[in-house]
Amino acid sequence: MSHTVPPPPLTPPRIPLRIRLTTWYRARSLRTRLTFLTAAAVAVAIALSALACWFIVEKQLYGQVRNDLLDAQGPPKLDLDLSCPRTPEAALEQLLSAQKAGTLPDLPGGPAARDTQFFWTDLKCVSLPRGSSKAIVIQPGDTGALDLRPNESIIRNGRYTNGDPAMVRIFANRGPGHPPVLVMIASPTKAVDESLRQLALVLGGVALGGIALAAVAGRLVARSALKPVDQLTDAVEHIARTEEVGTTIPVQGEDEIARLSTSFNSMSTALANSRERQTRLIADAGHELRTPLTSLRTNVDLLIRSDDTGRPLPPATRTKLLGNMKAQMQELTVLIGDLLQLSRPDSPKPVRTLAVVALHEIAERAVERAKLRGPGLVFETAVAPWYVHADAASLERAVINLLDNAVKYSPPGGTIAVRLDGGVLTVRDHGPGIPAEELPYVFDRFWRSPSSRQLPGSGLGLSIVAQSVREAGGEVSLGPAQDGGPGALATVRLPGGPTPA
């Protein structure tokens, strides 16, 4: 019976170290990353400074040893009173034995001032001057000093036979009475190496302390620098939790964080204003809808009650009642249309048809319509050709609203002057005019002058005018007549040209 051997378990692929470090770094908080970057930057700066300091000190110390070697002089006389061993170790042992036995002859000048060693190249042997306690390790390239010119020497790093480090100066001695000899003068560098080692430890400790202090300082700086961001985060979370738009945070300074805080405050204030406008629009719309709806309900109840009681209304009363209901339905239709028109800025903008529009033709059509609404009024019209880039329906609605407003407030037999010249459309009526204290509110939604609340209307006409003109890139204003007479003057300025170019 055969058994199927299960395949070995699949090992997950090994993620490269660079990707793991990147993932770990991105998973840290912004405060932690700022602390890490600060500590890393300071660590690099301290490391470079420490290395530069160490190399400068090393160069100075070894340069001093080198200068001392260059100033050192060799012994005045070279003799071979003892047998010449082949190696520095044997020469040192022979010298120490002779000194201990007292068989070493005195040489002129006494012992050498520094650790000195002679290498007799023709005999391939080594000798040491009287009083020597160290021998120098010979390297194969030392014989190159024989090819140097007089007063030239080789300086290299070397060692004594006991292993201690040293700096060695090598030059050739070609005195009379003996073959060329390599003179080797050494100066110990163990103390220099120990000093450099201690300096490295000190610099390392300073570097580690500096990095630790930098990390702490970076943490404190990051906490202080990100405090506005924390406040911003708390404000956003508060708005998300309570839906209380309008919350702001204090702004300090003029840096990027301050700009971010200012932008957030502007956005929060704009949201609060938008919600306030939305709430006011709903409240005002409800108030404006309540009157015609109440009147409609009263009239409908009256008709139903007359039918239920079997006492029909007189024909004239019934006809008047139905006419009132029709007028109220038309008022509701106009009001709902105005509300839809004004809801555009607070909702995604619909697809609109922009084209070159003849403003003078729109004005002429609006005047003809206004004549039907004010049959007893006199219209003075003077329009010059002017073409604008706008939505034709929206712009025509704006001009009609201006003329309707003029018709509404004109006295019987009054005059309405309509002028269009150079892209400036003016509508002048001779009505009661607008008090100066009410001018700032004439384009607000649902605003109506206290003196005209008994007149029909919803208070949305001029708001639609302002919105339509702004969408066409123009501006609109309403004020007293410039000649000082009675009435009001509406002015609309639209960019364009006298030809449809």
Coordinates of C-alpha atoms in Angstrom, one line a residue:
M1 CA 0.0 0.0 0.0
S2 CA 1.5 3.3 -1.1
H3 CA 1.4 6.4 0.9
T4 CA 1.3 9.9 -0.6
V5 CA 3.9 12.1 0.8
P6 CA 2.3 15.5 1.5
P7 CA 4.2 18.4 -0.2
P8 CA 6.3 20.6 2.1
P9 CA 4.5 23.7 3.4
L10 CA 5.0 26.8 1.3
T11 CA 7.2 29.4 3.0
P12 CA 6.1 33.0 2.5
P13 CA 8.4 35.0 0.3
R14 CA 11.0 37.0 2.2
I15 CA 10.3 40.7 2.2
P16 CA 13.4 42.8 1.4
L17 CA 14.8 44.8 4.3
R18 CA 14.3 48.1 2.5
I19 CA 10.6 47.4 2.1
R20 CA 10.2 46.3 5.7
L21 CA 12.0 49.5 7.0
T22 CA 9.8 51.7 4.7
T23 CA 6.7 50.0 5.9
W24 CA 7.7 50.4 9.5
Y25 CA 8.6 54.0 9.0
R26 CA 5.3 54.9 7.3
A27 CA 3.4 53.1 10.1
R28 CA 4.8 55.5 12.7
S29 CA 3.0 58.7 13.7
L30 CA 4.0 62.0 12.3
R31 CA 5.5 63.1 15.7
T32 CA 7.6 59.9 15.8
R33 CA 8.8 60.4 12.3
L34 CA 9.8 64.0 13.0
T35 CA 11.7 62.8 16.1
F36 CA 13.4 60.1 14.1
L37 CA 14.4 62.4 11.3
T38 CA 15.7 65.0 13.8
A39 CA 17.8 62.4 15.7
A40 CA 19.1 61.0 12.4
A41 CA 20.1 64.4 11.1
V42 CA 21.9 65.3 14.3
A43 CA 23.5 61.8 14.4
V44 CA 24.9 62.3 10.9
A45 CA 26.2 65.8 11.7
I46 CA 27.8 64.7 15.0
A47 CA 29.3 61.6 13.3
L48 CA 30.8 63.7 10.6
S49 CA 32.1 66.2 13.1
A50 CA 33.6 63.5 15.3
L51 CA 35.3 61.8 12.4
A52 CA 36.7 65.1 11.2
C53 CA 38.0 65.9 14.7
W54 CA 39.5 62.5 15.1
F55 CA 41.3 62.6 11.8
I56 CA 42.6 66.1 12.5
V57 CA 44.0 65.1 15.8
E58 CA 45.5 61.9 14.3
K59 CA 47.2 63.9 11.6
Q60 CA 48.6 66.4 14.2
L61 CA 49.9 63.7 16.6
Y62 CA 51.5 61.5 13.9
G63 CA 52.8 64.7 12.2
Q64 CA 54.6 65.6 15.5
V65 CA 56.1 62.1 15.7
R66 CA 57.2 62.4 12.1
N67 CA 58.9 65.8 12.6
D68 CA 60.7 64.4 15.7
L69 CA 62.1 61.6 13.6
L70 CA 63.2 63.9 10.9
D71 CA 65.1 66.0 13.4
A72 CA 66.7 62.9 15.0
Q73 CA 70.4 62.3 14.2
G74 CA 72.1 59.0 13.8
P75 CA 75.1 57.8 16.0
P76 CA 78.5 59.5 15.1
K77 CA 80.3 56.1 14.6
L78 CA 79.4 52.7 13.4
D79 CA 81.5 49.7 14.6
L80 CA 81.1 46.0 14.5
D81 CA 82.9 45.0 17.7
L82 CA 80.4 42.2 18.3
S83 CA 79.4 39.4 16.0
C84 CA 76.5 40.5 13.7
P85 CA 73.3 38.3 14.0
R86 CA 71.0 37.8 11.2
T87 CA 67.8 39.0 12.8
P88 CA 66.8 41.9 15.0
E89 CA 65.6 39.6 17.8
A90 CA 69.0 37.8 17.9
A91 CA 70.9 41.1 17.9
L92 CA 68.8 42.5 20.8
E93 CA 69.4 39.3 22.8
Q94 CA 73.1 39.4 22.1
L95 CA 73.3 43.1 23.1
L96 CA 71.4 42.5 26.4
S97 CA 73.6 39.5 27.2
A98 CA 76.8 41.5 26.6
Q99 CA 75.5 44.4 28.7
K100 CA 74.7 42.1 31.5
A101 CA 78.1 40.4 31.3
G102 CA 79.9 43.8 31.0
T103 CA 81.7 42.8 27.8
L104 CA 80.3 45.6 25.6
P105 CA 83.0 48.1 24.6
D106 CA 82.3 51.8 25.0
L107 CA 81.6 53.7 21.7
P108 CA 82.2 57.4 21.1
G109 CA 79.2 59.5 21.9
G110 CA 77.6 57.0 24.3
P111 CA 74.2 55.4 23.8
A112 CA 71.9 56.5 21.0
A113 CA 69.2 59.1 21.9
R114 CA 66.4 57.1 20.2
D115 CA 65.7 53.5 19.4
T116 CA 68.2 52.9 16.6
Q117 CA 69.1 49.8 14.6
F118 CA 71.7 49.1 11.8
F119 CA 71.2 46.8 9.0
W120 CA 74.4 45.8 7.2
T121 CA 73.1 45.0 3.7
D122 CA 76.3 43.4 2.4
L123 CA 76.6 41.1 5.4
K124 CA 72.8 40.6 5.8
C125 CA 73.1 41.2 9.6
V126 CA 71.7 43.5 12.2
S127 CA 73.5 45.4 15.0
L128 CA 72.2 47.6 17.8
P129 CA 74.0 50.5 19.5
R130 CA 75.0 50.4 23.2
G131 CA 72.1 51.0 25.6
S132 CA 69.4 49.8 23.2
S133 CA 66.4 48.0 24.7
K134 CA 64.3 47.4 21.6
A135 CA 64.8 46.0 18.2
I136 CA 62.9 47.1 15.0
V137 CA 61.2 44.6 12.7
I138 CA 62.8 44.8 9.2
Q139 CA 60.5 44.8 6.1
P140 CA 61.5 43.7 2.6
G141 CA 61.0 47.3 1.2
D142 CA 63.5 48.9 3.6
T143 CA 66.5 48.3 1.3
G144 CA 64.9 50.8 -1.1
A145 CA 66.5 53.6 1.1
L146 CA 69.9 52.7 -0.5
D147 CA 68.6 54.3 -3.7
L148 CA 67.8 57.6 -2.1
R149 CA 69.9 60.7 -2.5
P150 CA 71.8 62.0 0.5
N151 CA 69.7 63.6 3.2
E152 CA 66.6 61.7 2.0
S153 CA 64.9 59.1 4.1
I154 CA 61.9 56.8 4.2
I155 CA 59.3 57.1 7.0
R156 CA 56.8 54.3 7.5
N157 CA 54.7 52.7 10.2
G158 CA 56.3 49.6 11.7
R159 CA 56.6 47.6 14.9
Y160 CA 59.2 46.6 17.5
T161 CA 60.0 43.0 17.9
N162 CA 57.9 42.9 21.0
G163 CA 54.8 43.9 19.0
D164 CA 54.6 47.6 20.1
P165 CA 53.7 50.0 17.2
A166 CA 56.3 52.5 16.1
M167 CA 57.1 55.0 13.3
V168 CA 60.4 54.2 11.6
R169 CA 62.7 56.5 9.7
I170 CA 65.2 54.7 7.4
F171 CA 68.1 56.3 5.6
A172 CA 71.5 55.1 4.2
N173 CA 74.8 55.8 5.9
R174 CA 77.8 55.7 3.5
G175 CA 80.6 56.7 5.8
P176 CA 84.3 56.0 5.1
G177 CA 85.7 52.7 6.2
H178 CA 82.5 50.6 6.0
P179 CA 80.0 49.5 3.3
P180 CA 76.6 51.2 3.1
V181 CA 74.4 50.7 6.2
L182 CA 70.7 51.2 6.6
V183 CA 70.1 53.3 9.7
M184 CA 66.7 52.7 11.3
I185 CA 65.5 55.2 13.9
A186 CA 62.1 54.4 15.6
S187 CA 59.8 56.4 17.8
P188 CA 57.1 54.5 19.7
T189 CA 53.5 55.4 18.8
K190 CA 51.7 53.3 21.4
A191 CA 50.9 56.4 23.5
V192 CA 49.6 58.1 20.3
D193 CA 47.4 55.1 19.5
E194 CA 46.1 55.0 23.1
S195 CA 45.3 58.7 23.0
L196 CA 43.5 58.3 19.7
R197 CA 41.6 55.3 21.1
Q198 CA 40.5 57.3 24.2
L199 CA 39.6 60.3 21.9
A200 CA 37.4 57.9 19.8
L201 CA 35.7 56.7 23.0
V202 CA 35.1 60.3 24.2
L203 CA 33.8 61.4 20.8
G204 CA 31.6 58.3 20.6
G205 CA 30.1 59.1 24.0
V206 CA 29.6 62.7 23.1
A207 CA 27.9 61.6 19.9
L208 CA 25.6 59.2 21.7
G209 CA 24.8 61.8 24.2
G210 CA 24.1 64.3 21.5
I211 CA 21.9 61.9 19.6
A212 CA 19.9 61.2 22.8
L213 CA 19.6 64.9 23.5
A214 CA 18.6 65.5 19.9
A215 CA 15.9 62.8 20.1
V216 CA 14.5 64.4 23.2
A217 CA 14.7 67.9 21.7
G218 CA 13.2 66.6 18.5
R219 CA 10.3 65.1 20.4
L220 CA 9.7 68.3 22.3
V221 CA 10.0 70.4 19.1
A222 CA 7.7 68.0 17.2
R223 CA 5.1 68.2 20.0
S224 CA 5.3 72.0 20.0
A225 CA 5.2 72.3 16.2
L226 CA 2.4 69.8 15.8
K227 CA 0.3 71.3 18.6
P228 CA -1.8 73.3 16.0
V229 CA -2.2 70.0 14.0
D230 CA -3.5 68.3 17.2
Q231 CA -5.9 71.2 17.7
L232 CA -7.0 70.9 14.1
T233 CA -7.5 67.1 14.5
D234 CA -9.5 67.6 17.7
A235 CA -11.7 70.2 16.0
V236 CA -12.3 67.9 13.0
E237 CA -13.1 65.0 15.2
H238 CA -15.5 67.3 17.3
I239 CA -17.3 68.4 14.1
A240 CA -17.5 64.8 12.9
R241 CA -18.8 63.6 16.3
T242 CA -21.3 66.5 17.0
E243 CA -21.9 68.0 13.5
E244 CA -21.3 71.4 15.0
V245 CA -19.8 73.3 12.0
G246 CA -18.2 76.7 12.7
T247 CA -15.6 75.5 15.2
T248 CA -12.4 77.3 14.8
I249 CA -8.9 77.0 16.2
P250 CA -6.5 79.8 17.2
V251 CA -3.9 80.9 14.6
Q252 CA -0.4 81.8 15.6
G253 CA 2.4 83.0 13.3
E254 CA 2.5 83.0 9.5
D255 CA 4.0 79.6 8.8
E256 CA 2.5 76.6 6.9
I257 CA 0.7 75.4 10.1
A258 CA -0.8 78.8 10.5
R259 CA -1.9 78.8 6.9
L260 CA -3.5 75.4 7.4
S261 CA -5.3 76.6 10.5
T262 CA -6.5 79.7 8.6
S263 CA -7.8 77.5 5.8
F264 CA -9.5 75.2 8.2
N265 CA -11.2 78.2 10.0
S266 CA -12.3 79.6 6.6
M267 CA -13.7 76.2 5.6
S268 CA -15.5 75.7 8.9
T269 CA -16.9 79.2 8.8
A270 CA -18.1 78.7 5.2
L271 CA -19.8 75.4 6.2
A272 CA -21.5 77.1 9.1
N273 CA -22.7 79.9 6.9
S274 CA -23.9 77.4 4.3
R275 CA -25.8 75.5 6.9
E276 CA -27.2 78.8 8.2
R277 CA -28.3 79.8 4.7
Q278 CA -29.8 76.4 4.2
T279 CA -31.7 76.6 7.5
R280 CA -32.9 80.1 6.7
L281 CA -33.9 79.1 3.2
I282 CA -36.0 76.2 4.5
A283 CA -37.6 78.4 7.2
D284 CA -38.3 81.3 4.8
A285 CA -39.6 78.9 2.1
G286 CA -41.9 77.3 4.7
H287 CA -43.1 80.7 5.8
E288 CA -43.8 81.8 2.2
L289 CA -45.5 78.6 1.3
R290 CA -47.7 78.7 4.3
T291 CA -49.8 81.7 3.2
P292 CA -50.9 80.4 -0.2
L293 CA -51.4 76.9 1.1
T294 CA -53.6 78.2 4.0
S295 CA -55.6 80.2 1.6
L296 CA -56.0 77.2 -0.8
R297 CA -57.1 75.0 2.1
T298 CA -59.6 77.6 3.3
N299 CA -61.1 77.9 -0.2
V300 CA -61.2 74.1 -0.7
D301 CA -62.8 73.6 2.7
L302 CA -65.4 76.2 1.8
L303 CA -66.3 74.5 -1.4
I304 CA -66.5 71.1 0.2
R305 CA -68.6 72.4 3.1
S306 CA -71.1 74.1 0.6
D307 CA -71.4 70.8 -1.3
D308 CA -71.8 68.7 1.9
T309 CA -74.5 71.0 3.4
G310 CA -76.4 71.2 0.2
R311 CA -76.2 75.0 0.1
P312 CA -74.3 75.8 -3.0
L313 CA -72.4 79.0 -3.3
P314 CA -73.8 81.8 -5.5
P315 CA -72.3 81.5 -9.0
A316 CA -70.4 84.8 -8.7
T317 CA -68.9 83.8 -5.4
R318 CA -67.9 80.4 -6.7
T319 CA -66.3 81.9 -9.8
K320 CA -64.4 84.4 -7.7
L321 CA -63.3 81.6 -5.3
L322 CA -62.0 79.5 -8.1
G323 CA -60.2 82.5 -9.6
N324 CA -58.5 83.0 -6.2
M325 CA -57.5 79.4 -6.1
K326 CA -56.0 79.6 -9.6
A327 CA -54.0 82.7 -8.7
Q328 CA -52.7 81.0 -5.5
M329 CA -51.7 77.9 -7.5
Q330 CA -49.8 80.2 -10.0
E331 CA -48.2 81.9 -7.0
L332 CA -47.1 78.5 -5.6
T333 CA -45.8 77.5 -9.1
V334 CA -43.7 80.7 -9.4
L335 CA -42.4 80.3 -5.8
I336 CA -41.3 76.7 -6.3
G337 CA -39.6 77.6 -9.6
D338 CA -37.7 80.4 -7.8
L339 CA -36.7 78.1 -5.0
L340 CA -35.3 75.6 -7.6
Q341 CA -33.5 78.4 -9.3
L342 CA -31.8 79.5 -6.1
S343 CA -31.0 76.0 -5.0
R344 CA -28.2 75.7 -7.6
P345 CA -25.3 77.1 -5.6
D346 CA -26.0 74.7 -2.8
S347 CA -26.2 71.6 -5.0
P348 CA -24.0 70.1 -7.7
K349 CA -24.1 72.4 -10.7
P350 CA -26.3 71.1 -13.4
V351 CA -25.2 70.9 -17.0
R352 CA -25.9 74.3 -18.4
T353 CA -26.0 75.5 -22.0
L354 CA -23.7 78.4 -22.5
A355 CA -23.8 80.3 -25.8
V356 CA -23.4 83.7 -27.3
V357 CA -26.6 85.6 -26.3
A358 CA -28.0 88.8 -27.7
L359 CA -28.6 90.9 -24.6
H360 CA -30.5 93.6 -26.5
E361 CA -33.0 91.1 -27.9
I362 CA -33.6 89.7 -24.4
A363 CA -34.2 93.3 -23.1
E364 CA -36.6 94.0 -25.9
R365 CA -38.6 90.8 -25.2
A366 CA -38.7 91.6 -21.5
V367 CA -40.0 95.1 -22.2
E368 CA -42.8 93.7 -24.4
R369 CA -43.8 91.3 -21.6
A370 CA -43.6 94.1 -19.0
K371 CA -46.0 96.2 -21.1
L372 CA -48.6 93.4 -20.7
R373 CA -48.2 93.5 -17.0
G374 CA -48.3 97.3 -16.7
P375 CA -50.6 98.4 -19.5
G376 CA -50.9 101.9 -18.1
L377 CA -47.1 102.5 -17.8
V378 CA -44.9 104.4 -20.3
F379 CA -41.7 102.5 -21.4
E380 CA -38.7 104.4 -22.8
T381 CA -36.4 102.0 -24.5
A382 CA -33.0 102.6 -26.0
V383 CA -30.9 99.5 -26.5
A384 CA -27.7 99.0 -28.5
P385 CA -26.5 95.6 -29.7
W386 CA -24.5 93.7 -27.1
Y387 CA -23.6 90.0 -27.0
V388 CA -22.6 88.1 -24.0
H389 CA -21.6 84.5 -23.2
A390 CA -24.2 83.2 -20.8
D391 CA -27.2 80.9 -20.3
A392 CA -30.0 82.4 -22.3
A393 CA -32.9 81.3 -20.1
S394 CA -31.2 82.3 -16.9
L395 CA -30.2 85.7 -18.2
E396 CA -33.7 86.4 -19.7
R397 CA -35.3 85.4 -16.3
A398 CA -33.0 88.0 -14.6
V399 CA -34.0 90.8 -17.0
I400 CA -37.7 90.0 -16.7
N401 CA -37.4 90.0 -12.9
L402 CA -35.8 93.5 -13.0
L403 CA -38.6 94.8 -15.2
D404 CA -41.3 93.1 -13.1
N405 CA -39.9 94.7 -10.0
A406 CA -40.0 98.1 -11.7
V407 CA -43.6 97.6 -12.9
K408 CA -44.7 96.5 -9.4
Y409 CA -43.4 99.7 -7.7
S410 CA -44.3 102.2 -10.5
P411 CA -47.3 104.5 -9.9
P412 CA -50.1 104.5 -12.4
G413 CA -49.1 106.2 -15.6
G414 CA -45.4 106.2 -14.5
T415 CA -42.4 105.9 -16.7
I416 CA -39.9 103.1 -16.9
A417 CA -36.7 103.8 -18.8
V418 CA -34.7 100.9 -20.1
R419 CA -31.2 101.6 -21.5
L420 CA -28.5 99.3 -22.9
D421 CA -25.2 100.8 -24.0
G422 CA -21.7 99.3 -23.9
G423 CA -22.8 96.3 -21.9
V424 CA -24.5 98.4 -19.2
L425 CA -28.2 97.7 -18.8
T426 CA -30.2 100.1 -16.6
V427 CA -33.8 100.0 -15.6
R428 CA -35.1 103.2 -14.0
D429 CA -38.6 103.5 -12.4
H430 CA -40.3 106.4 -10.7
G431 CA -41.7 104.6 -7.7
P432 CA -41.1 105.2 -4.0
G433 CA -37.5 104.2 -4.3
I434 CA -35.5 102.2 -1.7
P435 CA -34.4 103.7 1.7
A436 CA -30.6 103.8 2.1
E437 CA -30.7 101.5 5.1
E438 CA -32.4 98.8 3.1
L439 CA -30.1 98.7 0.1
P440 CA -27.6 96.1 1.6
Y441 CA -30.5 93.6 1.9
V442 CA -32.3 93.9 -1.5
F443 CA -30.5 90.9 -3.0
D444 CA -31.0 88.6 0.0
R445 CA -33.3 85.7 -0.4
F446 CA -36.9 86.3 0.8
W447 CA -36.1 89.8 1.9
R448 CA -38.9 92.3 1.4
S449 CA -39.1 95.9 2.4
P450 CA -41.5 96.5 5.3
S451 CA -43.3 99.0 3.3
S452 CA -44.1 96.6 0.5
R453 CA -45.1 93.4 2.3
Q454 CA -48.7 94.0 1.3
L455 CA -47.7 93.6 -2.4
P456 CA -47.6 90.2 -4.1
G457 CA -44.2 88.5 -4.4
S458 CA -41.9 86.1 -2.6
G459 CA -38.8 88.2 -2.2
L460 CA -36.8 85.9 -4.5
G461 CA -36.8 87.9 -7.7
L462 CA -33.8 90.1 -7.0
S463 CA -31.9 87.1 -5.6
I464 CA -32.4 85.3 -8.9
V465 CA -31.2 88.4 -10.7
A466 CA -27.9 88.6 -8.7
Q467 CA -27.3 84.9 -9.1
S468 CA -27.9 84.9 -12.9
V469 CA -25.7 87.9 -13.4
R470 CA -22.8 86.5 -11.4
E471 CA -23.0 83.3 -13.4
A472 CA -22.6 85.3 -16.6
G473 CA -19.5 87.0 -15.1
G474 CA -21.2 90.4 -14.5
E475 CA -22.3 92.4 -11.6
V476 CA -25.6 94.1 -10.6
S477 CA -26.5 97.0 -8.3
L478 CA -29.6 98.7 -7.1
G479 CA -29.8 102.3 -5.8
P480 CA -31.4 105.6 -6.0
A481 CA -31.8 107.4 -9.3
Q482 CA -28.7 109.3 -10.3
D483 CA -30.7 112.5 -11.2
G484 CA -32.0 112.8 -7.7
G485 CA -35.6 112.2 -8.7
P486 CA -38.0 109.6 -7.3
G487 CA -37.6 105.9 -8.0
A488 CA -34.8 103.4 -8.1
L489 CA -32.1 102.6 -10.7
A490 CA -31.0 99.0 -11.3
T491 CA -27.7 98.6 -13.2
V492 CA -26.4 95.4 -14.7
R493 CA -22.8 95.2 -16.2
L494 CA -22.0 92.2 -18.4
P495 CA -18.8 91.5 -20.3
G496 CA -19.2 91.0 -24.0
G497 CA -19.0 92.9 -27.3
P498 CA -21.2 94.7 -29.9
T499 CA -20.7 91.8 -32.3
P500 CA -21.3 88.1 -31.8
A501 CA -17.6 87.2 -32.1

